Every structure is written in C-alpha cells, then in structure tokens.
C-alpha cells in the first residue's frame, strides 16, 4: 500500500488534500493523471450501463436536497454508526471496527457505544438557524427516487428499467482511512433498477453477474473478489438482501461494492412523506403499484484503488502499472529518438499533435529511451512510439507494447487505427461531467 501511495503522489495520480496546510484528515486530491484515470473509469461505467443500453437512463441531480428527503429515506433516524471513545486518550472509533473492546491507540478502556449520524449538516442562505438546516447527500441513490416520476414521464420507460447517477456523496465517517478507501467525501456510481416484486430474485442474480463482468472489464483482479452475503441483522434499514463484493486490498479484505434489494421502501416512503403519487402505472393492465428495486452501488474511489492494486507489478528492474488501455491516463507516449536532431523532433511533434486531437497522449524527449520506457511503464501508458532515422525514410515508427515489451514497426498512416483498435478508445464526448 505504501508503494502505491508513494507512486500516486510522485507521478501525479493522487496527493494529500490541503497538503501545504498539513493536510485534512484523510482527504485526497486527484492530480493530472489521477483525474484522467478516474474520468476514464466513470466514462466506461456510463458507456456500459447507460449510453449503450435501452433500459437505463441517467440523471445528474442537485447535491443538496430538501431535508424532508432524508426524513423519508430514513437517513435522519437510521444512518448511524456506533461511536465509542477511549476513556484515557479520548480517541474515537467505530465500535464495529474494533476486534477487542480496547482503544486501538493506547489499549485503554472504551465507553459504551452511542449512535452517531453520519450526514454532514450545513445551512441554506445567510441565516444559520435550525430552520435552514440541510444535508450534503450521503448517497447518490435518493435523488433517483425523488425524480422517479419526472423521469418516467419524460423517458417513456417501461418495467424493468433503471435510472443511473454518478457524483459526490458525503459521510462524516468516524474513522476515515486506508488512503482513498474510506474518506468523508467520495464519488459513487449507482443504478436503481425498477422491477416487479415477483421478479426480484431473477434480477438480483442478473445484476450480480453484471457486476462481475464490470469488475473484469475495468481491470480489477477477479481472483481477489469475494461475495459476502450480508447477515440479516447487519442489513441496512432499507434492504431485504445485500451482497457485498469484497476485494483483497493490501490492508485486508473489505467492501468494494454493494448489491442490494431495496424493495419498494424508498418510493413508498416518498409518497407517504411528500403526498405525491410515486407509483408506476402498468400500460396494459392499468394497475398502479410501487416497483421494487435492485441497486448495484459502486464507489468510484474504491474502484480506482482496486484497479491500482490489481495493476501494480514489480518486474525485474521496472515497476509497471498494467492498466487496461481503455482506462490508462495516456493511451500512448511519443518520443523522438534524440532531442538534439531537429528533423526527428519535427516529425515526432507532427505525429504527437495529430494523435493528440484524438487521444490523450504524452510527449517525452528527456534522457534515453530506456528511462522514458521506465517512466511510462510506471504510469501505465500502454504504447510508446519512437521516431528514429528510419522513420524519415520509410514513414514507419517503432511501437513498444508495455506488457510484452515487444516492439514492432508500424506505418505512421496506420497509427491512429492501431491505437484505436488496441485501446478500444472511448470518445470523451460521451463523458458526462458531474459534480
Ligand atoms: P462501509 O461498510 O465500508 O462503510 P457501506 O456499506 O456503508 O460501506 P454503501 O452505503 O453500500 O457502503 O455505499 C456504496 C458504496 O459506496 C460502497 O460499496 C463503497 O464503494 C462506496 N463508499 C461508501 N462509503 C465510502 C467512503 N467513506 N469512502 C469511499 N467510498 C465509500
């Protein structure tokens, strides 16, 4: 883990947040390469589950919602973690994170646990009184239920169908930690898939399969994935069945994603609390009812971490991130063999600029070729393109593959098609920028 954190910092994937002020309790900022990687992952998810499917549509809702939403959803009364405090050093912990009933810091005795609500509070407008109190959303899911009726009316979907959203969520975690695994501000990618009650098991199994396929497509090591059927007494207040998809992180096995059967809990409660009809009307029978819901819930940051842990390899004299080309920050790097030969630099610059219009591409003319390969391997660039003296005569370049380290000559005219084919490049235009 230390090696991954250090690589992330050195190479511009992820830095400690507010670092020049001493940081801020496990907050992290994505740097130039980190934001490319994260956007590519979000892009892949959106493409796979929204743009390429007829049965799922997306939304991008406001982060701060009417506080009545959180009353209806049960978050105000139920979204608690058990908080304990050390009687000696006053360090606070989540009771269910302690194996023995002792302080992790000094071994001291701990207090009885009390319920701590994890929602962040703030207020709307200039007056800070109880009346204006609002919450930062603790999950992206809830807006999907609140917007259900609007989406239904405007998208002509019929059951079964899904609504997807990705974006920031906030939880005032008692003990954030393990790098980007548990933070107080993170991103989620969630789908609420609306179904008929009697079909829930069929759709639950289908979504479990879809999650395994996603895990493989994004480049997470499937040997490190384990399904945990969450025991009944540990289920969230809205769930009848949940499977946690756990991953063997360097610090231990822990939750990567959740798949929950949320029943009709949310739509029903929103109707009760808002007084608005949130039911679905079957076109053929005219019957009105609340659809039931299967929810695949994915953390973006935990995906980034699992992807990095799966991709990180130390081989002989190199460190290599074997990222899937689809999500690698750079699709390729372009090098002139020597930086002091203007004719090589000129041709290399031309190729670089042409490719840069289509892909995210790196340029490097420092040091020797070996050092440049080393540097690109470390950040997971799948292909390195070298322009040498032969290129000037025969319009070909050397393309070196990151994983096999094999080199082949490719004609300059074919480079774009080559990269597109090898990296299954997704157009950035399909990426929907969310908060
Ligand atoms: P945990 O048990 O680890 O606290 P949870 O069961 O409360 O997680 P969910 O409410 O199911 O998590 O949230 C769905 C997904 O959102 C999680 O599977 C995870 O990927 C992500 N997630 C939840 N909390 C955090 C957090 N504090 N930091 C980063 N990602 C998170």
mmCIF file of C-alpha atoms in Angstrom, residues 21-411:
data_model
loop_
_atom_site.group_PDB
_atom_site.id
_atom_site.type_symbol
_atom_site.label_atom_id
_atom_site.label_comp_id
_atom_site.label_asym_id
_atom_site.label_seq_id
_atom_site.Cartn_x
_atom_site.Cartn_y
_atom_site.Cartn_z
ATOM 1 C CA UNK A 21 -1.596 23.361 5.409
ATOM 2 C CA UNK A 22 -0.700 19.980 6.854
ATOM 3 C CA UNK A 23 -3.495 18.078 5.095
ATOM 4 C CA UNK A 24 -7.037 17.476 6.291
ATOM 5 C CA UNK A 25 -7.850 14.165 7.936
ATOM 6 C CA UNK A 26 -7.561 11.707 5.096
ATOM 7 C CA UNK A 27 -8.748 13.938 2.292
ATOM 8 C CA UNK A 28 -7.146 13.371 -1.115
ATOM 9 C CA UNK A 29 -6.890 15.298 -4.378
ATOM 10 C CA UNK A 30 -6.673 13.676 -7.797
ATOM 11 C CA UNK A 31 -3.784 15.120 -9.831
ATOM 12 C CA UNK A 32 -3.393 15.305 -13.634
ATOM 13 C CA UNK A 33 -3.019 11.543 -14.163
ATOM 14 C CA UNK A 34 -5.456 10.585 -11.409
ATOM 15 C CA UNK A 35 -8.243 12.653 -12.877
ATOM 16 C CA UNK A 36 -7.716 11.042 -16.310
ATOM 17 C CA UNK A 37 -7.823 7.578 -14.759
ATOM 18 C CA UNK A 38 -10.896 8.381 -12.678
ATOM 19 C CA UNK A 39 -12.740 10.001 -15.590
ATOM 20 C CA UNK A 40 -11.940 7.036 -17.826
ATOM 21 C CA UNK A 41 -13.411 4.673 -15.223
ATOM 22 C CA UNK A 42 -16.557 6.792 -14.884
ATOM 23 C CA UNK A 43 -16.753 7.061 -18.645
ATOM 24 C CA UNK A 44 -16.507 3.294 -19.053
ATOM 25 C CA UNK A 45 -19.248 2.755 -16.475
ATOM 26 C CA UNK A 46 -21.562 5.329 -18.073
ATOM 27 C CA UNK A 47 -20.959 3.883 -21.509
ATOM 28 C CA UNK A 48 -21.525 0.303 -20.364
ATOM 29 C CA UNK A 49 -24.606 0.864 -18.235
ATOM 30 C CA UNK A 50 -26.279 3.990 -19.630
ATOM 31 C CA UNK A 51 -25.430 5.148 -23.175
ATOM 32 C CA UNK A 52 -25.209 1.687 -24.701
ATOM 33 C CA UNK A 53 -28.435 0.368 -23.132
ATOM 34 C CA UNK A 54 -32.060 1.000 -23.940
ATOM 35 C CA UNK A 55 -33.304 0.168 -20.452
ATOM 36 C CA UNK A 56 -31.229 2.595 -18.343
ATOM 37 C CA UNK A 57 -31.241 6.386 -18.387
ATOM 38 C CA UNK A 58 -29.149 8.828 -16.379
ATOM 39 C CA UNK A 59 -29.710 11.877 -14.198
ATOM 40 C CA UNK A 60 -27.452 14.429 -12.525
ATOM 41 C CA UNK A 61 -29.311 15.835 -9.538
ATOM 42 C CA UNK A 62 -28.559 18.608 -7.041
ATOM 43 C CA UNK A 63 -26.222 17.641 -4.233
ATOM 44 C CA UNK A 64 -28.252 19.409 -1.580
ATOM 45 C CA UNK A 65 -31.844 18.269 -1.448
ATOM 46 C CA UNK A 66 -34.883 19.240 0.561
ATOM 47 C CA UNK A 67 -34.198 17.849 4.073
ATOM 48 C CA UNK A 68 -37.572 16.079 4.006
ATOM 49 C CA UNK A 69 -35.966 13.678 1.514
ATOM 50 C CA UNK A 70 -33.694 12.375 4.277
ATOM 51 C CA UNK A 71 -36.575 12.030 6.716
ATOM 52 C CA UNK A 72 -38.475 9.933 4.188
ATOM 53 C CA UNK A 73 -35.455 7.820 3.273
ATOM 54 C CA UNK A 74 -34.758 7.030 6.932
ATOM 55 C CA UNK A 75 -31.299 8.624 6.867
ATOM 56 C CA UNK A 76 -32.075 11.073 9.665
ATOM 57 C CA UNK A 77 -33.194 8.333 12.029
ATOM 58 C CA UNK A 78 -31.188 5.350 10.787
ATOM 59 C CA UNK A 79 -27.971 6.439 9.082
ATOM 60 C CA UNK A 80 -25.885 5.980 12.189
ATOM 61 C CA UNK A 81 -22.644 4.305 13.085
ATOM 62 C CA UNK A 82 -21.874 3.123 16.632
ATOM 63 C CA UNK A 83 -19.386 5.564 18.173
ATOM 64 C CA UNK A 84 -17.120 4.712 21.128
ATOM 65 C CA UNK A 85 -14.476 6.817 22.823
ATOM 66 C CA UNK A 86 -11.313 5.833 24.705
ATOM 67 C CA UNK A 87 -11.645 6.857 28.349
ATOM 68 C CA UNK A 88 -7.891 7.503 28.546
ATOM 69 C CA UNK A 89 -6.746 9.221 25.318
ATOM 70 C CA UNK A 90 -10.230 10.231 24.056
ATOM 71 C CA UNK A 91 -9.603 8.858 20.558
ATOM 72 C CA UNK A 92 -12.891 7.936 18.866
ATOM 73 C CA UNK A 93 -13.661 4.756 16.944
ATOM 74 C CA UNK A 94 -16.433 2.971 15.125
ATOM 75 C CA UNK A 95 -17.367 0.204 17.576
ATOM 76 C CA UNK A 96 -17.760 -2.400 14.810
ATOM 77 C CA UNK A 97 -14.193 -1.682 13.640
ATOM 78 C CA UNK A 98 -12.698 -2.825 16.973
ATOM 79 C CA UNK A 99 -11.909 -6.502 17.318
ATOM 80 C CA UNK A 100 -11.376 -6.304 21.064
ATOM 81 C CA UNK A 101 -13.141 -3.799 23.235
ATOM 82 C CA UNK A 102 -9.930 -1.787 23.663
ATOM 83 C CA UNK A 103 -8.623 1.503 22.287
ATOM 84 C CA UNK A 104 -6.546 0.924 19.121
ATOM 85 C CA UNK A 105 -4.332 3.852 20.058
ATOM 86 C CA UNK A 106 -3.364 3.197 23.710
ATOM 87 C CA UNK A 107 -5.166 -0.006 24.669
ATOM 88 C CA UNK A 108 -7.340 1.933 27.128
ATOM 89 C CA UNK A 109 -10.876 1.120 28.155
ATOM 90 C CA UNK A 110 -13.633 2.391 25.879
ATOM 91 C CA UNK A 111 -17.056 3.890 26.589
ATOM 92 C CA UNK A 112 -20.427 2.330 25.793
ATOM 93 C CA UNK A 113 -21.305 2.958 22.151
ATOM 94 C CA UNK A 114 -23.747 5.645 21.115
ATOM 95 C CA UNK A 115 -25.349 6.258 17.732
ATOM 96 C CA UNK A 116 -23.665 8.892 15.583
ATOM 97 C CA UNK A 117 -25.461 10.242 12.499
ATOM 98 C CA UNK A 118 -23.093 10.370 9.537
ATOM 99 C CA UNK A 119 -24.758 13.079 7.470
ATOM 100 C CA UNK A 120 -22.921 16.378 7.069
ATOM 101 C CA UNK A 121 -25.013 19.349 8.074
ATOM 102 C CA UNK A 122 -24.924 22.845 6.668
ATOM 103 C CA UNK A 123 -27.468 25.630 6.160
ATOM 104 C CA UNK A 124 -29.007 27.329 3.156
ATOM 105 C CA UNK A 125 -28.828 31.106 2.821
ATOM 106 C CA UNK A 126 -27.306 33.697 5.131
ATOM 107 C CA UNK A 127 -29.059 32.806 8.379
ATOM 108 C CA UNK A 128 -27.699 29.949 10.431
ATOM 109 C CA UNK A 129 -30.723 28.821 12.415
ATOM 110 C CA UNK A 130 -32.303 25.380 12.687
ATOM 111 C CA UNK A 131 -34.926 26.302 10.101
ATOM 112 C CA UNK A 132 -32.416 26.429 7.253
ATOM 113 C CA UNK A 133 -30.539 23.266 8.076
ATOM 114 C CA UNK A 134 -29.821 20.992 5.134
ATOM 115 C CA UNK A 135 -27.610 17.976 4.496
ATOM 116 C CA UNK A 136 -24.981 17.067 1.953
ATOM 117 C CA UNK A 137 -26.243 13.902 0.284
ATOM 118 C CA UNK A 138 -24.850 10.705 1.829
ATOM 119 C CA UNK A 139 -25.645 8.673 -1.312
ATOM 120 C CA UNK A 140 -26.467 9.418 -4.937
ATOM 121 C CA UNK A 141 -29.361 6.944 -4.935
ATOM 122 C CA UNK A 142 -32.000 9.043 -3.215
ATOM 123 C CA UNK A 143 -32.391 11.658 -5.974
ATOM 124 C CA UNK A 144 -33.266 8.830 -8.343
ATOM 125 C CA UNK A 145 -36.325 8.000 -6.244
ATOM 126 C CA UNK A 146 -37.255 11.646 -5.843
ATOM 127 C CA UNK A 147 -37.006 12.215 -9.615
ATOM 128 C CA UNK A 148 -38.644 8.879 -10.451
ATOM 129 C CA UNK A 149 -41.948 10.380 -11.572
ATOM 130 C CA UNK A 150 -40.313 13.036 -13.741
ATOM 131 C CA UNK A 151 -38.055 10.505 -15.420
ATOM 132 C CA UNK A 152 -40.980 8.183 -16.004
ATOM 133 C CA UNK A 153 -42.996 10.932 -17.649
ATOM 134 C CA UNK A 154 -40.194 12.135 -19.882
ATOM 135 C CA UNK A 155 -38.394 8.944 -20.905
ATOM 136 C CA UNK A 156 -41.223 6.524 -21.764
ATOM 137 C CA UNK A 157 -39.526 3.654 -19.941
ATOM 138 C CA UNK A 158 -41.490 0.551 -19.005
ATOM 139 C CA UNK A 159 -40.574 -2.030 -16.384
ATOM 140 C CA UNK A 160 -37.974 -3.335 -15.971
ATOM 141 C CA UNK A 161 -35.789 -0.255 -16.330
ATOM 142 C CA UNK A 162 -33.100 1.614 -14.472
ATOM 143 C CA UNK A 163 -32.019 5.142 -13.589
ATOM 144 C CA UNK A 164 -28.325 5.835 -13.049
ATOM 145 C CA UNK A 165 -26.417 8.610 -11.373
ATOM 146 C CA UNK A 166 -22.805 9.271 -10.528
ATOM 147 C CA UNK A 167 -21.368 12.009 -8.386
ATOM 148 C CA UNK A 168 -20.158 13.058 -4.976
ATOM 149 C CA UNK A 169 -21.521 11.734 -1.693
ATOM 150 C CA UNK A 170 -20.544 12.827 1.813
ATOM 151 C CA UNK A 171 -20.391 10.843 5.029
ATOM 152 C CA UNK A 172 -18.971 12.076 8.285
ATOM 153 C CA UNK A 173 -17.097 8.806 8.842
ATOM 154 C CA UNK A 174 -15.867 8.314 12.405
ATOM 155 C CA UNK A 175 -12.585 6.792 11.265
ATOM 156 C CA UNK A 176 -11.681 7.545 7.655
ATOM 157 C CA UNK A 177 -8.506 5.852 6.465
ATOM 158 C CA UNK A 178 -6.611 3.446 4.235
ATOM 159 C CA UNK A 179 -5.845 6.064 1.591
ATOM 160 C CA UNK A 180 -8.864 6.621 -0.707
ATOM 161 C CA UNK A 181 -10.696 3.551 0.641
ATOM 162 C CA UNK A 182 -12.669 5.417 3.291
ATOM 163 C CA UNK A 183 -12.952 9.182 3.011
ATOM 164 C CA UNK A 184 -15.606 11.648 4.070
ATOM 165 C CA UNK A 185 -16.117 12.928 0.557
ATOM 166 C CA UNK A 186 -16.200 10.367 -2.239
ATOM 167 C CA UNK A 187 -17.889 9.526 -5.507
ATOM 168 C CA UNK A 188 -20.464 6.888 -6.245
ATOM 169 C CA UNK A 189 -21.896 5.321 -9.393
ATOM 170 C CA UNK A 190 -25.334 3.956 -8.612
ATOM 171 C CA UNK A 191 -28.220 2.405 -10.513
ATOM 172 C CA UNK A 192 -31.716 1.872 -9.191
ATOM 173 C CA UNK A 193 -33.220 -0.874 -11.336
ATOM 174 C CA UNK A 194 -37.018 -0.916 -11.088
ATOM 175 C CA UNK A 195 -38.762 -4.271 -11.380
ATOM 176 C CA UNK A 196 -41.916 -6.160 -10.472
ATOM 177 C CA UNK A 197 -41.737 -7.593 -6.968
ATOM 178 C CA UNK A 198 -42.122 -11.202 -8.095
ATOM 179 C CA UNK A 199 -39.046 -10.887 -10.355
ATOM 180 C CA UNK A 200 -36.614 -9.631 -7.724
ATOM 181 C CA UNK A 201 -34.527 -12.792 -7.368
ATOM 182 C CA UNK A 202 -34.067 -13.143 -11.119
ATOM 183 C CA UNK A 203 -32.909 -9.523 -11.453
ATOM 184 C CA UNK A 204 -30.723 -9.716 -8.354
ATOM 185 C CA UNK A 205 -28.838 -12.683 -9.865
ATOM 186 C CA UNK A 206 -28.561 -10.922 -13.224
ATOM 187 C CA UNK A 207 -27.051 -7.838 -11.579
ATOM 188 C CA UNK A 208 -24.602 -9.934 -9.575
ATOM 189 C CA UNK A 209 -23.394 -11.311 -12.916
ATOM 190 C CA UNK A 210 -23.242 -7.838 -14.458
ATOM 191 C CA UNK A 211 -21.096 -6.648 -11.550
ATOM 192 C CA UNK A 212 -18.617 -9.488 -12.042
ATOM 193 C CA UNK A 213 -18.417 -8.612 -15.734
ATOM 194 C CA UNK A 214 -17.834 -4.938 -14.902
ATOM 195 C CA UNK A 215 -15.100 -5.893 -12.432
ATOM 196 C CA UNK A 216 -13.283 -7.756 -15.188
ATOM 197 C CA UNK A 217 -13.839 -5.094 -17.821
ATOM 198 C CA UNK A 218 -12.307 -2.354 -15.683
ATOM 199 C CA UNK A 219 -9.240 -4.466 -14.890
ATOM 200 C CA UNK A 220 -9.820 -5.492 -11.268
ATOM 201 C CA UNK A 221 -8.199 -8.821 -10.406
ATOM 202 C CA UNK A 222 -11.149 -11.223 -10.176
ATOM 203 C CA UNK A 223 -9.169 -13.676 -8.013
ATOM 204 C CA UNK A 224 -9.240 -11.050 -5.283
ATOM 205 C CA UNK A 225 -13.033 -10.639 -5.362
ATOM 206 C CA UNK A 226 -15.276 -12.397 -2.842
ATOM 207 C CA UNK A 227 -19.020 -12.238 -2.395
ATOM 208 C CA UNK A 228 -20.329 -11.810 1.130
ATOM 209 C CA UNK A 229 -23.996 -12.403 1.795
ATOM 210 C CA UNK A 230 -24.647 -9.757 4.457
ATOM 211 C CA UNK A 231 -26.267 -11.379 7.524
ATOM 212 C CA UNK A 232 -29.881 -10.329 8.161
ATOM 213 C CA UNK A 233 -29.069 -8.463 11.397
ATOM 214 C CA UNK A 234 -26.450 -6.317 9.628
ATOM 215 C CA UNK A 235 -28.566 -5.246 6.657
ATOM 216 C CA UNK A 236 -29.139 -1.527 6.020
ATOM 217 C CA UNK A 237 -32.567 -0.287 7.104
ATOM 218 C CA UNK A 238 -33.941 -0.405 3.544
ATOM 219 C CA UNK A 239 -32.580 -3.771 2.439
ATOM 220 C CA UNK A 240 -34.006 -7.315 2.388
ATOM 221 C CA UNK A 241 -30.885 -8.809 0.839
ATOM 222 C CA UNK A 242 -27.412 -7.427 0.197
ATOM 223 C CA UNK A 243 -24.282 -8.943 -1.260
ATOM 224 C CA UNK A 244 -21.031 -7.129 -0.585
ATOM 225 C CA UNK A 245 -18.419 -7.549 -3.289
ATOM 226 C CA UNK A 246 -15.235 -7.600 -1.253
ATOM 227 C CA UNK A 247 -11.702 -7.128 -2.544
ATOM 228 C CA UNK A 248 -8.399 -8.257 -1.048
ATOM 229 C CA UNK A 249 -6.859 -4.817 -0.501
ATOM 230 C CA UNK A 250 -3.255 -4.692 0.783
ATOM 231 C CA UNK A 251 -4.653 -3.816 4.243
ATOM 232 C CA UNK A 252 -7.125 -6.724 4.216
ATOM 233 C CA UNK A 253 -10.384 -7.889 2.694
ATOM 234 C CA UNK A 254 -13.052 -5.180 2.664
ATOM 235 C CA UNK A 255 -16.110 -3.937 0.798
ATOM 236 C CA UNK A 256 -15.605 -2.751 -2.746
ATOM 237 C CA UNK A 257 -19.237 -2.631 -3.937
ATOM 238 C CA UNK A 258 -22.717 -3.456 -2.684
ATOM 239 C CA UNK A 259 -25.679 -5.047 -4.439
ATOM 240 C CA UNK A 260 -28.923 -4.520 -2.534
ATOM 241 C CA UNK A 261 -32.557 -5.474 -2.901
ATOM 242 C CA UNK A 262 -34.168 -2.264 -1.622
ATOM 243 C CA UNK A 263 -37.768 -3.499 -2.049
ATOM 244 C CA UNK A 264 -40.250 -0.636 -2.582
ATOM 245 C CA UNK A 265 -39.089 1.048 0.635
ATOM 246 C CA UNK A 266 -37.974 4.350 -0.888
ATOM 247 C CA UNK A 267 -40.750 5.078 -3.404
ATOM 248 C CA UNK A 268 -43.378 4.140 -0.824
ATOM 249 C CA UNK A 269 -41.905 6.418 1.838
ATOM 250 C CA UNK A 270 -41.566 9.316 -0.586
ATOM 251 C CA UNK A 271 -45.249 9.041 -1.420
ATOM 252 C CA UNK A 272 -46.120 8.923 2.281
ATOM 253 C CA UNK A 273 -43.966 11.945 3.090
ATOM 254 C CA UNK A 274 -44.474 14.132 0.033
ATOM 255 C CA UNK A 275 -48.136 13.368 -0.590
ATOM 256 C CA UNK A 276 -47.316 12.927 -4.295
ATOM 257 C CA UNK A 277 -48.155 9.744 -6.116
ATOM 258 C CA UNK A 278 -44.851 7.924 -6.785
ATOM 259 C CA UNK A 279 -46.406 4.796 -8.268
ATOM 260 C CA UNK A 280 -45.854 3.211 -11.644
ATOM 261 C CA UNK A 281 -48.849 2.572 -13.869
ATOM 262 C CA UNK A 282 -48.821 -0.556 -15.983
ATOM 263 C CA UNK A 283 -49.763 0.409 -19.542
ATOM 264 C CA UNK A 284 -51.673 -2.768 -20.293
ATOM 265 C CA UNK A 285 -53.485 -3.614 -17.074
ATOM 266 C CA UNK A 286 -53.805 -0.049 -15.798
ATOM 267 C CA UNK A 287 -52.657 -1.332 -12.401
ATOM 268 C CA UNK A 288 -50.753 1.134 -10.191
ATOM 269 C CA UNK A 289 -48.035 -0.028 -7.834
ATOM 270 C CA UNK A 290 -44.610 0.823 -6.429
ATOM 271 C CA UNK A 291 -41.925 -1.033 -8.358
ATOM 272 C CA UNK A 292 -39.302 -2.900 -6.345
ATOM 273 C CA UNK A 293 -35.652 -2.022 -6.721
ATOM 274 C CA UNK A 294 -32.313 -3.746 -7.227
ATOM 275 C CA UNK A 295 -29.390 -1.416 -6.542
ATOM 276 C CA UNK A 296 -25.834 -2.011 -7.734
ATOM 277 C CA UNK A 297 -23.838 0.584 -5.795
ATOM 278 C CA UNK A 298 -20.232 1.295 -6.740
ATOM 279 C CA UNK A 299 -17.684 3.588 -5.146
ATOM 280 C CA UNK A 300 -15.548 5.380 -7.736
ATOM 281 C CA UNK A 301 -12.593 5.881 -5.395
ATOM 282 C CA UNK A 302 -12.639 2.264 -4.212
ATOM 283 C CA UNK A 303 -12.681 1.265 -7.885
ATOM 284 C CA UNK A 304 -9.610 3.435 -8.523
ATOM 285 C CA UNK A 305 -7.861 1.819 -5.541
ATOM 286 C CA UNK A 306 -8.754 -1.754 -6.548
ATOM 287 C CA UNK A 307 -7.685 -1.008 -10.136
ATOM 288 C CA UNK A 308 -4.330 0.387 -8.962
ATOM 289 C CA UNK A 309 -3.767 -2.566 -6.617
ATOM 290 C CA UNK A 310 -4.574 -5.016 -9.443
ATOM 291 C CA UNK A 311 -2.392 -3.185 -11.986
ATOM 292 C CA UNK A 312 0.700 -2.645 -9.826
ATOM 293 C CA UNK A 313 3.533 -5.031 -10.721
ATOM 294 C CA UNK A 314 7.220 -5.118 -9.876
ATOM 295 C CA UNK A 315 9.204 -6.961 -12.561
ATOM 296 C CA UNK A 316 12.982 -7.343 -12.684
ATOM 297 C CA UNK A 317 14.103 -3.752 -12.941
ATOM 298 C CA UNK A 318 10.830 -1.999 -13.562
ATOM 299 C CA UNK A 319 7.570 -1.027 -11.869
ATOM 300 C CA UNK A 320 4.660 -1.327 -14.245
ATOM 301 C CA UNK A 321 1.001 -0.412 -13.949
ATOM 302 C CA UNK A 322 -0.776 -2.927 -16.162
ATOM 303 C CA UNK A 323 -3.879 -0.790 -16.575
ATOM 304 C CA UNK A 324 -6.413 -1.725 -19.219
ATOM 305 C CA UNK A 325 -5.689 0.562 -22.213
ATOM 306 C CA UNK A 326 -9.292 1.846 -22.033
ATOM 307 C CA UNK A 327 -8.671 3.453 -18.650
ATOM 308 C CA UNK A 328 -4.940 4.275 -18.780
ATOM 309 C CA UNK A 329 -4.375 8.053 -18.369
ATOM 310 C CA UNK A 330 -2.307 8.214 -21.554
ATOM 311 C CA UNK A 331 -3.083 5.930 -24.485
ATOM 312 C CA UNK A 332 0.431 6.351 -25.853
ATOM 313 C CA UNK A 333 3.648 8.346 -25.477
ATOM 314 C CA UNK A 334 5.564 9.816 -28.405
ATOM 315 C CA UNK A 335 9.377 10.107 -28.355
ATOM 316 C CA UNK A 336 11.905 11.465 -30.847
ATOM 317 C CA UNK A 337 14.911 9.106 -30.615
ATOM 318 C CA UNK A 338 17.158 12.103 -29.910
ATOM 319 C CA UNK A 339 16.105 15.539 -28.800
ATOM 320 C CA UNK A 340 19.026 17.307 -30.497
ATOM 321 C CA UNK A 341 18.107 16.190 -34.035
ATOM 322 C CA UNK A 342 15.614 18.763 -35.349
ATOM 323 C CA UNK A 343 14.375 16.554 -38.191
ATOM 324 C CA UNK A 344 13.429 13.792 -35.710
ATOM 325 C CA UNK A 345 11.808 16.272 -33.313
ATOM 326 C CA UNK A 346 9.842 17.876 -36.123
ATOM 327 C CA UNK A 347 8.362 14.599 -37.363
ATOM 328 C CA UNK A 348 7.738 13.396 -33.782
ATOM 329 C CA UNK A 349 5.947 16.665 -32.945
ATOM 330 C CA UNK A 350 3.765 16.312 -36.020
ATOM 331 C CA UNK A 351 2.759 12.762 -35.053
ATOM 332 C CA UNK A 352 2.218 13.836 -31.435
ATOM 333 C CA UNK A 353 -0.025 16.745 -32.420
ATOM 334 C CA UNK A 354 -2.061 14.647 -34.869
ATOM 335 C CA UNK A 355 -2.663 11.901 -32.311
ATOM 336 C CA UNK A 356 -3.384 14.373 -29.519
ATOM 337 C CA UNK A 357 -6.502 15.523 -31.323
ATOM 338 C CA UNK A 358 -7.913 12.028 -30.932
ATOM 339 C CA UNK A 359 -6.334 10.599 -27.747
ATOM 340 C CA UNK A 360 -4.723 11.686 -24.515
ATOM 341 C CA UNK A 361 -1.038 11.382 -25.450
ATOM 342 C CA UNK A 362 2.230 12.032 -23.609
ATOM 343 C CA UNK A 363 5.362 13.625 -25.046
ATOM 344 C CA UNK A 364 8.815 12.812 -23.710
ATOM 345 C CA UNK A 365 12.224 13.773 -25.073
ATOM 346 C CA UNK A 366 14.240 13.624 -21.855
ATOM 347 C CA UNK A 367 17.059 11.172 -21.143
ATOM 348 C CA UNK A 368 17.450 7.962 -23.111
ATOM 349 C CA UNK A 369 14.746 5.660 -24.461
ATOM 350 C CA UNK A 370 15.205 3.185 -21.574
ATOM 351 C CA UNK A 371 14.449 5.867 -18.994
ATOM 352 C CA UNK A 372 11.416 7.036 -20.942
ATOM 353 C CA UNK A 373 10.047 3.459 -21.105
ATOM 354 C CA UNK A 374 10.633 3.131 -17.358
ATOM 355 C CA UNK A 375 8.767 6.338 -16.697
ATOM 356 C CA UNK A 376 5.785 5.453 -18.936
ATOM 357 C CA UNK A 377 5.544 1.899 -17.532
ATOM 358 C CA UNK A 378 5.221 3.378 -14.054
ATOM 359 C CA UNK A 379 2.105 5.320 -15.055
ATOM 360 C CA UNK A 380 0.613 2.567 -17.189
ATOM 361 C CA UNK A 381 0.972 4.031 -20.712
ATOM 362 C CA UNK A 382 0.182 1.017 -22.945
ATOM 363 C CA UNK A 383 2.182 2.080 -26.030
ATOM 364 C CA UNK A 384 5.384 4.035 -26.631
ATOM 365 C CA UNK A 385 6.024 5.354 -30.140
ATOM 366 C CA UNK A 386 9.608 6.159 -31.118
ATOM 367 C CA UNK A 387 10.526 8.213 -34.176
ATOM 368 C CA UNK A 388 14.033 7.332 -35.441
ATOM 369 C CA UNK A 389 16.138 7.924 -38.538
ATOM 370 C CA UNK A 390 14.399 5.148 -40.500
ATOM 371 C CA UNK A 391 11.106 6.955 -39.898
ATOM 372 C CA UNK A 392 12.357 9.829 -42.047
ATOM 373 C CA UNK A 393 12.852 7.459 -44.990
ATOM 374 C CA UNK A 394 10.112 4.862 -44.728
ATOM 375 C CA UNK A 395 7.321 6.599 -42.789
ATOM 376 C CA UNK A 396 7.269 3.936 -40.087
ATOM 377 C CA UNK A 397 7.801 4.165 -36.318
ATOM 378 C CA UNK A 398 8.585 1.708 -33.528
ATOM 379 C CA UNK A 399 5.668 0.891 -31.253
ATOM 380 C CA UNK A 400 6.610 -0.799 -27.996
ATOM 381 C CA UNK A 401 3.984 -2.689 -26.014
ATOM 382 C CA UNK A 402 4.032 -2.018 -22.246
ATOM 383 C CA UNK A 403 3.187 -5.552 -21.099
ATOM 384 C CA UNK A 404 5.075 -7.775 -23.538
ATOM 385 C CA UNK A 405 7.810 -5.139 -24.109
ATOM 386 C CA UNK A 406 7.779 -6.324 -27.758
ATOM 387 C CA UNK A 407 8.463 -3.774 -30.456
ATOM 388 C CA UNK A 408 7.016 -3.617 -33.942
ATOM 389 C CA UNK A 409 7.281 -1.264 -36.903
ATOM 390 C CA UNK A 410 4.011 0.433 -37.797
ATOM 391 C CA UNK A 411 3.394 2.845 -40.635
#
